[in-house]
Short mmCIF file of C-alpha atoms in Angstrom, two decimals:
data_model
loop_
_atom_site.label_atom_id
_atom_site.label_comp_id
_atom_site.label_asym_id
_atom_site.label_seq_id
_atom_site.Cartn_x
_atom_site.Cartn_y
_atom_site.Cartn_z
CA MET A 1 156.93 -68.31 -169.07
CA SER A 2 157.78 -66.97 -165.91
CA LYS A 3 159.46 -63.54 -165.62
CA ASP A 4 163.24 -63.06 -163.92
CA LYS A 5 162.98 -62.44 -160.53
CA SER A 6 163.85 -58.53 -160.87
CA GLU A 7 161.02 -57.76 -162.96
CA THR A 8 159.03 -59.11 -160.48
CA GLU A 9 160.70 -57.66 -157.90
CA LYS A 10 160.22 -53.81 -160.36
CA LYS A 11 157.74 -51.15 -158.42
CA PHE A 12 156.21 -48.94 -160.99
CA GLU A 13 154.99 -46.22 -159.58
CA THR A 14 153.67 -42.21 -161.51
CA ASP A 15 155.58 -39.35 -160.31
CA SER A 16 153.49 -38.17 -157.56
CA GLY A 17 154.20 -42.02 -155.80
CA ILE A 18 151.12 -43.54 -156.45
CA GLU A 19 151.97 -47.67 -157.55
CA ILE A 20 150.58 -49.15 -160.74
CA LYS A 21 148.97 -52.46 -161.03
CA GLU A 22 150.46 -54.50 -163.97
CA VAL A 23 146.47 -54.18 -164.84
CA TYR A 24 143.17 -52.84 -163.82
CA ASP A 25 139.74 -54.12 -164.91
CA THR A 26 137.04 -53.30 -163.16
CA LEU A 27 135.44 -49.61 -161.99
CA SER A 28 134.17 -48.66 -158.56
CA HIS A 29 131.41 -46.19 -159.90
CA PRO A 30 129.23 -45.70 -162.63
CA ILE A 31 130.37 -42.71 -165.00
CA GLU A 32 128.36 -39.30 -165.52
CA ALA A 33 128.19 -38.35 -168.72
CA PRO A 34 130.53 -35.11 -169.53
CA GLY A 35 128.21 -31.52 -168.75
CA LYS A 36 127.08 -32.87 -166.20
CA PHE A 37 127.42 -31.94 -162.61
CA PRO A 38 130.09 -33.18 -160.98
CA PHE A 39 131.27 -32.39 -164.59
CA LEU A 40 134.00 -34.81 -164.03
CA ARG A 41 134.51 -35.72 -168.26
CA GLY A 42 134.40 -32.03 -168.50
CA ILE A 43 132.64 -29.11 -168.37
CA LYS A 44 130.37 -29.14 -171.85
CA ALA A 45 128.84 -31.81 -173.59
CA SER A 46 129.84 -31.18 -176.49
CA GLY A 47 133.89 -31.42 -175.97
CA TYR A 48 135.32 -29.80 -178.24
CA ARG A 49 132.52 -30.95 -181.68
CA SER A 50 131.73 -27.36 -181.29
CA LYS A 51 134.59 -25.57 -180.24
CA LEU A 52 137.96 -26.15 -180.09
CA TRP A 53 140.69 -25.91 -176.81
CA THR A 54 141.50 -21.91 -177.68
CA MET A 55 145.21 -21.87 -178.74
CA ARG A 56 147.57 -19.30 -177.13
CA GLN A 57 151.14 -18.81 -177.37
CA TYR A 58 153.19 -16.81 -173.77
CA ALA A 59 154.70 -14.41 -175.11
CA GLY A 60 156.25 -10.91 -174.01
CA PHE A 61 159.89 -9.83 -174.49
CA SER A 62 162.39 -7.06 -174.34
CA THR A 63 159.85 -3.51 -175.01
CA ALA A 64 156.63 -3.15 -175.78
CA GLU A 65 157.42 -2.48 -179.75
CA GLU A 66 158.98 -5.59 -179.86
CA SER A 67 156.34 -7.65 -177.69
CA ASN A 68 153.83 -6.18 -180.33
CA LYS A 69 155.86 -7.76 -183.70
CA ARG A 70 155.95 -10.77 -182.30
CA TYR A 71 151.97 -10.84 -181.36
CA HIS A 72 150.84 -10.18 -184.71
CA TYR A 73 153.37 -12.57 -185.74
CA LEU A 74 151.79 -15.61 -183.18
CA LEU A 75 147.70 -13.95 -184.44
CA LYS A 76 149.56 -14.08 -188.35
CA ASN A 77 150.69 -18.17 -187.53
CA GLY A 78 147.02 -19.07 -186.21
CA THR A 79 147.65 -18.27 -182.70
CA THR A 80 143.72 -17.37 -181.08
CA GLY A 81 144.00 -15.75 -177.61
CA LEU A 82 147.05 -13.80 -176.64
CA SER A 83 149.26 -14.67 -173.33
CA VAL A 84 151.46 -11.58 -171.66
CA ALA A 85 154.32 -12.77 -169.80
CA PHE A 86 156.31 -9.42 -167.94
CA ASP A 87 159.51 -8.65 -167.30
CA LEU A 88 160.34 -9.33 -163.03
CA PRO A 89 159.91 -5.17 -162.51
CA THR A 90 156.47 -5.52 -163.41
CA GLN A 91 156.18 -7.80 -161.98
CA ILE A 92 156.66 -6.14 -158.09
CA GLY A 93 155.98 -2.74 -158.82
CA PHE A 94 158.64 -1.02 -160.13
CA ASP A 95 158.87 1.24 -163.37
CA SER A 96 161.68 0.72 -165.19
CA ASP A 97 164.07 4.12 -163.83
CA HIS A 98 164.45 1.97 -160.28
CA GLU A 99 167.67 0.90 -158.48
CA MET A 100 165.98 -2.48 -158.51
CA SER A 101 165.12 -2.97 -161.70
CA ASP A 102 168.81 -2.44 -163.32
CA GLY A 103 169.21 -6.02 -164.70
CA GLU A 104 165.63 -6.91 -165.42
CA VAL A 105 163.40 -4.41 -167.91
CA GLY A 106 163.19 -7.05 -170.53
CA LYS A 107 164.24 -9.51 -169.21
CA SER A 108 161.81 -12.71 -168.88
CA GLY A 109 158.98 -10.85 -169.87
CA VAL A 110 157.40 -6.93 -171.96
CA ALA A 111 158.32 -3.91 -170.02
CA ILE A 112 155.69 -1.32 -169.46
CA ASP A 113 155.29 1.45 -166.87
CA THR A 114 152.64 3.65 -168.16
CA LEU A 115 149.68 3.31 -170.10
CA LYS A 116 151.25 4.47 -172.87
CA ASP A 117 153.30 0.93 -173.03
CA ILE A 118 150.54 -0.60 -173.14
CA GLU A 119 148.71 1.46 -176.01
CA ILE A 120 151.76 0.28 -178.11
CA LEU A 121 151.61 -2.95 -177.26
CA PHE A 122 148.27 -4.18 -178.52
CA ASP A 123 149.00 -1.30 -181.66
CA GLY A 124 146.68 -2.62 -184.19
CA ILE A 125 145.41 -4.84 -182.15
CA LYS A 126 141.52 -4.93 -181.47
CA LEU A 127 140.73 -5.87 -177.43
CA GLU A 128 136.83 -6.41 -178.36
CA ASP A 129 138.20 -9.51 -180.86
CA ILE A 130 140.48 -11.50 -179.22
CA THR A 131 141.30 -12.55 -175.16
CA THR A 132 143.51 -12.19 -173.51
CA SER A 133 145.28 -13.70 -171.24
CA MET A 134 147.77 -11.60 -168.61
CA THR A 135 150.26 -13.58 -165.92
CA ILE A 136 150.92 -10.45 -163.42
CA ASN A 137 149.15 -10.66 -160.25
CA SER A 138 150.40 -7.87 -156.99
CA THR A 139 149.94 -5.48 -159.78
CA ALA A 140 147.31 -7.16 -161.08
CA SER A 141 144.73 -4.77 -160.59
CA ILE A 142 147.51 -1.99 -162.36
CA LEU A 143 147.81 -4.20 -165.49
CA LEU A 144 143.68 -5.04 -165.60
CA ALA A 145 142.46 -1.19 -165.00
CA MET A 146 145.66 -0.35 -168.36
CA TYR A 147 143.97 -2.81 -170.68
CA ILE A 148 140.39 -1.69 -168.73
CA ALA A 149 141.47 2.20 -170.11
CA LEU A 150 143.35 1.41 -173.54
CA ALA A 151 139.18 -0.51 -174.36
CA LYS A 152 138.07 2.66 -173.56
CA LYS A 153 139.73 4.63 -175.54
CA GLN A 154 139.18 1.78 -178.57
CA GLY A 155 135.26 2.38 -177.83
CA ALA A 156 135.29 -1.37 -177.10
CA ASP A 157 132.21 -2.48 -175.49
CA LEU A 158 133.82 -3.28 -172.33
CA LYS A 159 130.99 -6.16 -171.66
CA LYS A 160 132.19 -7.76 -174.35
CA ILE A 161 136.08 -7.13 -173.62
CA SER A 162 137.17 -10.96 -171.94
CA GLY A 163 140.51 -12.35 -171.54
CA THR A 164 142.04 -13.33 -167.46
CA ILE A 165 144.59 -11.91 -164.94
CA GLN A 166 146.79 -14.18 -162.79
CA ASN A 167 145.62 -12.33 -160.03
CA ASP A 168 146.91 -15.67 -157.98
CA ILE A 169 148.37 -14.01 -155.00
CA LEU A 170 148.17 -16.56 -152.89
CA LYS A 171 150.63 -19.62 -154.88
CA GLU A 172 153.36 -16.56 -155.30
CA TYR A 173 153.99 -16.69 -151.12
CA ALA A 174 154.16 -20.29 -151.21
CA ALA A 175 155.94 -20.96 -154.64
CA ARG A 176 157.09 -17.70 -156.41
CA GLY A 177 157.38 -14.71 -154.65
CA THR A 178 157.00 -12.53 -156.50
CA TYR A 179 154.95 -10.58 -154.21
CA ILE A 180 154.32 -6.56 -152.85
CA TYR A 181 151.50 -6.77 -150.01
CA PRO A 182 150.91 -8.30 -147.09
CA PRO A 183 148.34 -10.92 -147.27
CA THR A 184 145.71 -9.51 -145.91
CA ALA A 185 146.36 -6.75 -148.01
CA SER A 186 146.14 -8.39 -150.95
CA MET A 187 143.41 -10.98 -150.69
CA ARG A 188 141.72 -7.13 -150.08
CA ILE A 189 142.61 -5.94 -153.59
CA ILE A 190 142.24 -9.08 -155.11
CA THR A 191 138.16 -9.23 -153.88
CA ASP A 192 137.91 -5.71 -154.81
CA ILE A 193 139.19 -7.26 -157.94
CA PHE A 194 136.19 -9.26 -158.17
CA GLU A 195 133.69 -6.83 -157.23
CA TYR A 196 134.33 -4.25 -159.77
CA CYS A 197 134.31 -6.50 -162.63
CA SER A 198 131.71 -8.72 -161.93
CA LYS A 199 130.02 -5.28 -162.72
CA GLU A 200 132.47 -3.77 -165.29
CA VAL A 201 134.03 -5.88 -166.70
CA PRO A 202 131.29 -9.56 -166.99
CA ASN A 203 133.16 -11.63 -169.64
CA TRP A 204 136.93 -10.43 -167.44
CA ASN A 205 137.86 -13.67 -165.71
CA THR A 206 138.90 -12.32 -162.80
CA ILE A 207 141.88 -14.53 -161.20
CA SER A 208 143.69 -17.83 -162.82
CA ILE A 209 143.99 -19.38 -159.58
CA SER A 210 148.06 -20.97 -160.62
CA GLY A 211 149.32 -24.85 -159.95
CA TYR A 212 151.60 -23.96 -162.46
CA HIS A 213 154.71 -22.24 -161.03
CA ILE A 214 153.40 -25.00 -157.72
CA ARG A 215 154.98 -27.49 -160.16
CA GLU A 216 157.55 -25.27 -161.51
CA ALA A 217 158.72 -25.45 -158.04
CA GLY A 218 159.02 -29.22 -157.56
CA SER A 219 155.73 -30.42 -156.17
CA ASP A 220 154.65 -33.79 -157.60
CA SER A 221 150.89 -34.04 -159.43
CA VAL A 222 149.37 -34.81 -156.80
CA GLN A 223 150.68 -31.85 -154.23
CA GLU A 224 149.73 -29.23 -157.83
CA LEU A 225 146.38 -30.39 -157.88
CA ALA A 226 146.11 -29.95 -153.98
CA PHE A 227 147.36 -26.80 -152.84
CA THR A 228 145.45 -25.59 -155.99
CA LEU A 229 142.34 -26.42 -154.97
CA ALA A 230 142.91 -25.41 -151.62
CA ASN A 231 144.51 -22.03 -152.22
CA GLY A 232 140.51 -21.40 -154.97
CA LYS A 233 138.30 -22.37 -151.90
CA ALA A 234 140.49 -19.53 -149.73
CA TYR A 235 139.67 -17.21 -152.73
CA LEU A 236 135.79 -18.79 -152.27
CA LYS A 237 135.69 -18.11 -148.46
CA ALA A 238 137.60 -14.80 -149.54
CA ALA A 239 135.24 -13.64 -151.57
CA ILE A 240 131.59 -14.63 -149.79
CA ASP A 241 133.17 -13.32 -146.28
CA LYS A 242 132.79 -9.66 -149.12
CA GLY A 243 129.48 -10.23 -149.76
CA LEU A 244 129.78 -11.19 -153.07
CA ASP A 245 127.09 -14.39 -154.70
CA ILE A 246 129.19 -17.09 -155.28
CA ASN A 247 126.85 -17.59 -158.02
CA VAL A 248 127.72 -14.47 -159.46
CA PHE A 249 132.00 -14.38 -159.09
CA ALA A 250 132.75 -18.31 -159.06
CA LYS A 251 131.70 -18.01 -162.59
CA ARG A 252 134.39 -15.16 -163.31
CA LEU A 253 137.51 -18.31 -161.78
CA SER A 254 139.52 -20.18 -163.93
CA PHE A 255 142.60 -21.90 -163.21
CA PHE A 256 146.03 -22.27 -164.22
CA PHE A 257 147.88 -25.99 -163.97
CA ASN A 258 150.97 -27.58 -165.87
CA SER A 259 150.98 -30.93 -167.78
CA HIS A 260 153.62 -32.98 -167.64
CA ASN A 261 155.17 -36.47 -169.36
CA ASN A 262 153.48 -39.43 -166.97
CA LEU A 263 150.38 -38.58 -169.61
CA LEU A 264 148.19 -40.68 -167.91
CA GLU A 265 148.91 -38.93 -164.53
CA GLU A 266 148.10 -35.72 -165.92
CA VAL A 267 145.28 -37.10 -167.46
CA SER A 268 143.58 -38.09 -164.51
CA LYS A 269 145.12 -35.14 -162.73
CA PHE A 270 142.86 -32.51 -164.68
CA ARG A 271 139.38 -34.52 -164.67
CA ALA A 272 140.06 -34.99 -161.09
CA ALA A 273 140.38 -30.89 -160.57
CA ARG A 274 136.97 -30.48 -162.17
CA ARG A 275 135.68 -33.09 -159.66
CA MET A 276 137.07 -32.30 -157.01
CA TRP A 277 136.32 -28.18 -157.41
CA ALA A 278 132.18 -29.36 -157.98
CA ASN A 279 132.27 -30.85 -154.84
CA ILE A 280 133.62 -27.90 -153.17
CA THR A 281 131.58 -24.93 -154.56
CA LYS A 282 128.16 -26.75 -154.08
CA GLU A 283 129.05 -26.70 -150.03
CA LEU A 284 129.89 -24.05 -149.76
CA GLY A 285 127.06 -23.17 -151.08
CA ALA A 286 126.79 -22.30 -154.60
CA THR A 287 124.19 -23.99 -156.79
CA ASP A 288 124.22 -22.16 -160.60
CA GLU A 289 125.85 -25.35 -162.49
CA ARG A 290 127.93 -23.10 -164.69
CA ALA A 291 129.89 -21.78 -161.10
CA MET A 292 130.50 -25.36 -159.75
CA GLN A 293 132.36 -25.80 -163.15
CA LEU A 294 136.50 -25.64 -162.81
CA ARG A 295 137.27 -23.57 -166.12
CA PHE A 296 141.20 -24.54 -167.07
CA HIS A 297 144.04 -23.21 -169.26
CA THR A 298 147.21 -26.20 -169.15
CA GLN A 299 150.61 -25.16 -169.70
CA THR A 300 153.20 -27.57 -170.90
CA GLY A 301 155.97 -27.69 -168.42
CA GLY A 302 158.82 -25.28 -167.99
CA SER A 303 160.78 -27.37 -165.75
CA THR A 304 160.06 -30.34 -168.10
CA LEU A 305 162.28 -28.88 -171.07
CA THR A 306 165.69 -29.83 -171.08
CA ALA A 307 169.39 -27.54 -172.09
CA GLN A 308 170.88 -30.77 -173.48
CA GLN A 309 169.18 -32.64 -176.21
CA PRO A 310 167.37 -29.16 -177.42
CA ILE A 311 164.92 -30.76 -180.36
CA ASN A 312 164.03 -33.82 -177.42
CA ASN A 313 161.12 -30.68 -175.86
CA ILE A 314 159.31 -31.14 -179.19
CA ILE A 315 158.41 -34.43 -178.49
CA ARG A 316 158.08 -33.61 -174.97
CA VAL A 317 155.78 -30.57 -175.52
CA THR A 318 153.79 -32.75 -177.63
CA ILE A 319 152.76 -35.30 -175.11
CA GLN A 320 152.21 -32.86 -172.38
CA ALA A 321 149.99 -30.74 -174.96
CA MET A 322 147.96 -34.18 -175.56
CA ALA A 323 147.91 -34.81 -172.08
CA ALA A 324 145.87 -31.22 -171.39
CA VAL A 325 143.25 -32.15 -173.88
CA MET A 326 142.59 -35.49 -173.64
CA GLY A 327 141.66 -34.29 -169.96
CA GLY A 328 139.73 -31.23 -171.08
CA THR A 329 141.47 -28.16 -171.07
CA GLN A 330 139.45 -24.73 -172.31
CA SER A 331 143.18 -23.01 -173.34
CA LEU A 332 146.61 -24.14 -174.45
CA HIS A 333 150.37 -23.49 -174.81
CA THR A 334 152.79 -25.21 -175.77
CA ASN A 335 156.47 -23.75 -175.50
CA GLY A 336 158.58 -22.95 -177.88
CA TYR A 337 162.02 -26.87 -177.56
CA ASP A 338 164.77 -23.28 -177.09
CA GLU A 339 163.59 -22.29 -173.51
CA ALA A 340 165.88 -23.91 -171.89
CA LEU A 341 168.82 -21.71 -172.65
CA ALA A 342 166.61 -18.40 -173.84
CA LEU A 343 163.49 -16.94 -174.41
CA PRO A 344 161.61 -18.80 -177.18
CA THR A 345 162.88 -17.61 -181.08
CA GLU A 346 160.36 -16.51 -183.55
CA GLU A 347 161.15 -20.56 -185.04
CA ALA A 348 160.56 -22.76 -181.50
CA ALA A 349 157.02 -20.50 -181.21
CA ARG A 350 156.24 -21.35 -184.40
CA ILE A 351 156.49 -25.41 -183.97
CA ALA A 352 154.63 -25.07 -180.88
CA ILE A 353 151.71 -23.33 -182.41
CA ARG A 354 151.89 -26.12 -184.82
CA THR A 355 151.86 -28.29 -182.54
CA GLN A 356 148.48 -27.92 -180.87
CA GLN A 357 147.04 -27.70 -184.60
CA ILE A 358 148.38 -31.18 -185.48
CA ILE A 359 147.37 -32.36 -182.43
CA ALA A 360 143.91 -30.33 -182.89
CA TYR A 361 143.34 -30.90 -187.10
CA GLU A 362 145.12 -34.71 -187.18
CA SER A 363 145.18 -36.43 -184.10
CA GLY A 364 141.31 -37.12 -183.63
CA VAL A 365 141.79 -37.14 -179.93
CA GLY A 366 139.00 -33.56 -179.77
CA ASP A 367 136.74 -35.56 -181.26
CA THR A 368 135.26 -37.63 -178.25
CA VAL A 369 134.86 -36.48 -175.27
CA ASP A 370 136.60 -37.48 -172.37
CA PRO A 371 138.74 -40.30 -174.78
CA LEU A 372 140.46 -42.20 -172.11
CA GLY A 373 136.68 -42.29 -170.17
CA GLY A 374 136.26 -45.59 -168.26
CA SER A 375 139.21 -47.10 -168.74
CA TYR A 376 139.71 -48.61 -166.15
CA TYR A 377 143.38 -46.94 -165.30
CA ILE A 378 142.10 -43.87 -166.26
CA GLU A 379 139.07 -44.36 -163.28
CA ALA A 380 141.08 -45.92 -160.79
CA LEU A 381 143.79 -43.25 -161.18
CA THR A 382 142.14 -40.29 -161.11
CA ASP A 383 140.20 -42.12 -158.34
CA GLU A 384 143.17 -42.37 -156.33
CA ILE A 385 145.30 -38.88 -156.91
CA GLU A 386 141.84 -37.04 -155.92
CA ARG A 387 141.77 -39.25 -152.98
CA LYS A 388 145.41 -38.35 -152.51
CA ALA A 389 144.41 -34.40 -152.77
CA TRP A 390 141.92 -34.67 -150.84
CA GLU A 391 144.09 -36.43 -148.15
CA TYR A 392 145.97 -32.33 -148.06
CA ILE A 393 142.86 -31.15 -148.45
CA HIS A 394 142.09 -31.37 -145.46
CA LYS A 395 145.18 -31.82 -143.97
CA ILE A 396 145.18 -27.42 -144.38
CA ASP A 397 141.75 -27.35 -143.54
CA ALA A 398 142.87 -28.26 -140.23
CA LEU A 399 145.33 -25.50 -140.34
CA GLY A 400 143.29 -22.74 -141.09
CA GLY A 401 142.86 -22.72 -144.58
CA SER A 402 145.27 -22.22 -147.35
CA VAL A 403 146.20 -18.45 -145.36
CA LYS A 404 147.54 -19.53 -142.41
CA ALA A 405 149.40 -23.46 -144.42
CA ILE A 406 151.31 -20.59 -146.34
CA GLU A 407 152.40 -18.55 -143.27
CA GLU A 408 153.43 -21.45 -141.12
CA GLY A 409 155.22 -22.35 -143.52
CA PHE A 410 153.78 -26.00 -144.86
CA LEU A 411 153.15 -26.01 -148.28
CA GLN A 412 156.77 -24.70 -149.03
CA ASN A 413 158.13 -27.63 -146.72
CA GLU A 414 155.53 -30.04 -148.61
CA ILE A 415 157.19 -28.94 -152.03
CA ALA A 416 160.27 -28.10 -151.83
CA MET A 417 159.86 -32.25 -150.26
CA SER A 418 159.00 -33.59 -153.52
CA ALA A 419 161.27 -30.99 -155.70
CA TYR A 420 163.85 -32.69 -153.27
CA LYS A 421 163.14 -36.76 -153.88
CA TYR A 422 162.71 -35.34 -157.26
CA GLN A 423 166.34 -34.27 -158.30
CA ASN A 424 167.58 -37.17 -155.98
CA ASP A 425 165.52 -39.98 -157.63
CA ILE A 426 167.45 -38.87 -161.31
CA ALA A 427 170.17 -39.05 -159.11
CA SER A 428 170.78 -42.06 -158.77
CA GLY A 429 168.10 -43.23 -162.18
CA LYS A 430 165.53 -44.28 -160.65
CA LYS A 431 163.71 -41.59 -162.70
CA VAL A 432 164.76 -41.29 -165.83
CA ILE A 433 165.02 -38.13 -168.42
CA VAL A 434 166.44 -38.99 -171.69
CA GLY A 435 169.88 -36.78 -172.38
CA ILE A 436 170.09 -35.67 -168.89
CA ASN A 437 171.13 -38.90 -166.99
CA LYS A 438 170.54 -41.89 -169.98
CA PHE A 439 171.02 -41.55 -174.09
CA VAL A 440 173.06 -38.65 -172.80
CA THR A 441 175.69 -36.69 -175.78
CA GLU A 442 178.78 -35.60 -175.68
CA ASP A 443 176.74 -32.29 -178.77
CA LYS A 444 176.33 -29.19 -178.08
CA PRO A 445 173.42 -27.61 -179.81
CA HIS A 446 174.10 -25.23 -182.51
CA MET A 447 171.46 -22.96 -182.53
CA ASN A 448 170.20 -18.54 -182.49
CA LEU A 449 169.26 -17.81 -179.30
CA LEU A 450 166.47 -15.05 -178.76
CA LYS A 451 168.25 -12.75 -176.24
CA VAL A 452 167.47 -9.11 -175.02
CA ASN A 453 169.52 -6.14 -175.47
CA ASP A 454 171.33 -4.59 -172.66
CA SER A 455 170.37 -1.24 -173.82
CA VAL A 456 166.44 -2.20 -173.07
CA ARG A 457 167.13 0.25 -169.80
CA ALA A 458 167.74 3.34 -171.23
CA PHE A 459 164.90 2.64 -173.87
CA GLN A 460 162.20 2.18 -171.17
CA ILE A 461 163.34 4.98 -169.13
CA ASP A 462 163.44 8.17 -171.39
CA LYS A 463 160.07 7.06 -172.72
CA LEU A 464 158.20 6.74 -169.75
CA ASN A 465 160.34 10.62 -168.91
CA LYS A 466 158.37 11.40 -171.76
CA VAL A 467 155.41 10.37 -170.63
CA LYS A 468 156.14 12.07 -167.58
CA ALA A 469 156.76 15.13 -169.02
CA GLU A 470 153.62 15.70 -171.00
CA ARG A 471 150.73 14.38 -168.72
CA ASN A 472 148.82 16.89 -166.59
CA ASN A 473 151.06 16.29 -163.39
CA GLU A 474 148.86 17.73 -161.20
CA GLN A 475 146.04 14.99 -162.20
CA VAL A 476 148.48 13.14 -161.57
CA VAL A 477 149.29 14.43 -157.89
CA ALA A 478 145.18 14.03 -157.21
CA SER A 479 144.61 10.90 -158.17
CA LEU A 480 147.28 9.08 -155.83
CA LYS A 481 145.93 11.29 -152.64
CA LYS A 482 142.44 9.73 -153.52
CA LEU A 483 144.28 6.14 -154.16
CA LYS A 484 146.53 6.51 -151.02
CA GLU A 485 142.53 7.22 -149.40
CA ALA A 486 140.52 4.86 -150.86
CA ALA A 487 143.29 1.97 -149.12
CA GLN A 488 143.22 4.10 -145.94
CA GLY A 489 139.69 2.80 -146.16
CA ASN A 490 137.30 0.20 -147.28
CA GLU A 491 135.59 1.79 -150.91
CA ASN A 492 136.63 -0.74 -153.43
CA LEU A 493 140.28 0.61 -154.85
CA MET A 494 139.65 -0.52 -158.65
CA PRO A 495 137.62 3.22 -159.93
CA ALA A 496 140.63 4.96 -157.83
CA ILE A 497 143.37 2.38 -159.88
CA LEU A 498 142.29 3.43 -163.20
CA GLN A 499 141.88 6.51 -162.97
CA ALA A 500 145.50 7.10 -161.50
CA VAL A 501 145.95 5.11 -165.43
CA GLU A 502 143.89 6.70 -167.29
CA CYS A 503 145.94 10.71 -166.27
CA TYR A 504 149.18 8.36 -166.76
CA ALA A 505 150.82 7.88 -163.29
CA SER A 506 153.11 4.81 -163.77
CA LEU A 507 153.35 1.46 -162.36
CA GLY A 508 156.35 1.64 -160.04
CA GLU A 509 154.14 4.91 -159.02
CA ILE A 510 150.71 3.10 -157.87
CA ALA A 511 152.10 0.25 -156.66
CA ASP A 512 154.60 3.04 -153.94
CA THR A 513 150.51 3.97 -153.26
CA MET A 514 149.13 1.42 -151.90
CA ARG A 515 152.52 0.31 -150.31
CA SER A 516 152.66 3.20 -148.45
CA VAL A 517 149.70 1.55 -146.72
CA PHE A 518 150.17 -2.07 -146.91
CA GLY A 519 153.08 -2.11 -146.23
CA GLU A 520 155.72 -4.96 -148.29
CA PHE A 521 155.21 -8.89 -147.10
CA LYS A 522 158.80 -10.27 -146.45
CA GLY A 523 158.59 -12.87 -145.90
#
C-alpha cells in the first residue's frame, strides 16, 4: 500500500529542529557502561536501584510563617528535599520596606528580610536531616550565610549540612534579569562562595548552573544544553584563575535543567549533557572522576503549562517527569497543574509529588539503569544533540567565552529568535498545543486558586522594624563596615557576610553595602 503525497512530504523534527528519520537501525559507536567515564549512561553504576532521586517540591510564598506550614505539609506527604522559592525583592536585594518592593512582597516566593525570617521558615525542621535547594542568585551569598547561621544555632555539624544554592548569575544576564552587580563583581562573589564552602560546608553544592531559565525564556533544547555548559565552563575557568583546585570545587557543582514535552529529545539531552561535561572538565585539567560527573536537578517545564484546560497539565508534567527519570536526574520537581493561573494549591502540590511517587514505585522505569540506552533512535539523537551543542559552544569560545558572549548579546539574541520561531509555529498550527490551537473548548475552569494577600508587605515591615529595634545596632554598623572593607579589598567576602547576618543585618543592608562598592549592572 503506497503512502499518500502529504504523508511522504511531511517533515518530522524534534522541538529543536533535528530532523527525525523514519527508521533508525544502526549504532555509530559502542555504548559505555553506566558509572564509567564519560558517564553517558549515568554517574552511578546502580542508577536508582540503590537510591531513588530526591523528590523535591519548589515552594515558597507569602511569609516565612505561611511557607513553613507548606514545608511541613510537603514533608508529611513524602517530599524528601525542600526547594525554596524567594520573592522578587529578596532576589534583587531589597528589603520589604523598600519602595521597589511595593506590590511584590511574597508574590513569587517567600519574603526574607533578616535571619529571623529564615529561623521561622525552617522552624521545626532540622537542617542536618534534609537537603535544601534555594533558587537564589544575586543574593545567594546572603541567603547561604543565613542558612549557615541557622544551622549553627541548631547545633548542626556544618560538615554534614547539604543542599544547593542556584548562584548562577550568568544566566540572569542572558535570560532572567534578577542581577544586581556587574559581571566581574558577581563572578568574584561566586568564586568566594566556592572557596569558603570547600572549607566550611564541604557537602554543600555551591552552584546550580541553570538551563531551566534559559529554556523558559524561549530557547530550544540544544541551546539550553549548549548555553548552560558554556556558562559552566566559564565558572570553572574563573575558579581555576582564583587558584582553586578543579578536583575539589568541581565536585560541588551541580546543574539545573528543564524538561519539556518531547520525551525522547529530553532524555537524549540529559544523556548528552553528562558526556559533554565529562569532556569539558577533563580538558580543563580534572583527573578525579567525581569532578567530571554532571549531577543535575530537573524541573518540569513551567512555560509548557496552559491556563486553558489546566487538568491537561497533569499529563504534560508526567511526560516531562518520565523524561527526567529516564535521563538519570538526581533530583526532580514536578509543577502543579494550576501554576499557569496562580501559585500551586495544596491539592496541586500533592498531585505533583504523587506523580513522582507513582513513577518511582509503579512504573518500573527506574528498575534498570538508562532504560532507553542502546535504542538506535536515542543513541543517534543523543549524538546529534551533542554535535549541535558543541557547535554553539565553539562559537561562544570564539567570542571569548560566556561572559563576553553575554556582553555582546549573542546568547540573548539566539534565545529571542528561538522564542519567536516557536510562537510562530504555534500561530501557524505547525506546532500543536492541545487546548490552545487544537481541540479547543469554550469551557472555563472552575478552580480554587491560591492568592497572596497584599497585607503581607505590612506584616513583613512590622516584623523587620521589630528586628531592627531589638538587635544591637552598633554591631550591625561595625559588621557592615567590615563587609565594605572586604569588598574594597581582595579577601573572601563570606565570613564578613556571615558576621553581618548573625548580627541581624537585613538582606537589603548587606546588598546595599556591596552595591556601594561594586555598583549596579544596568544591562
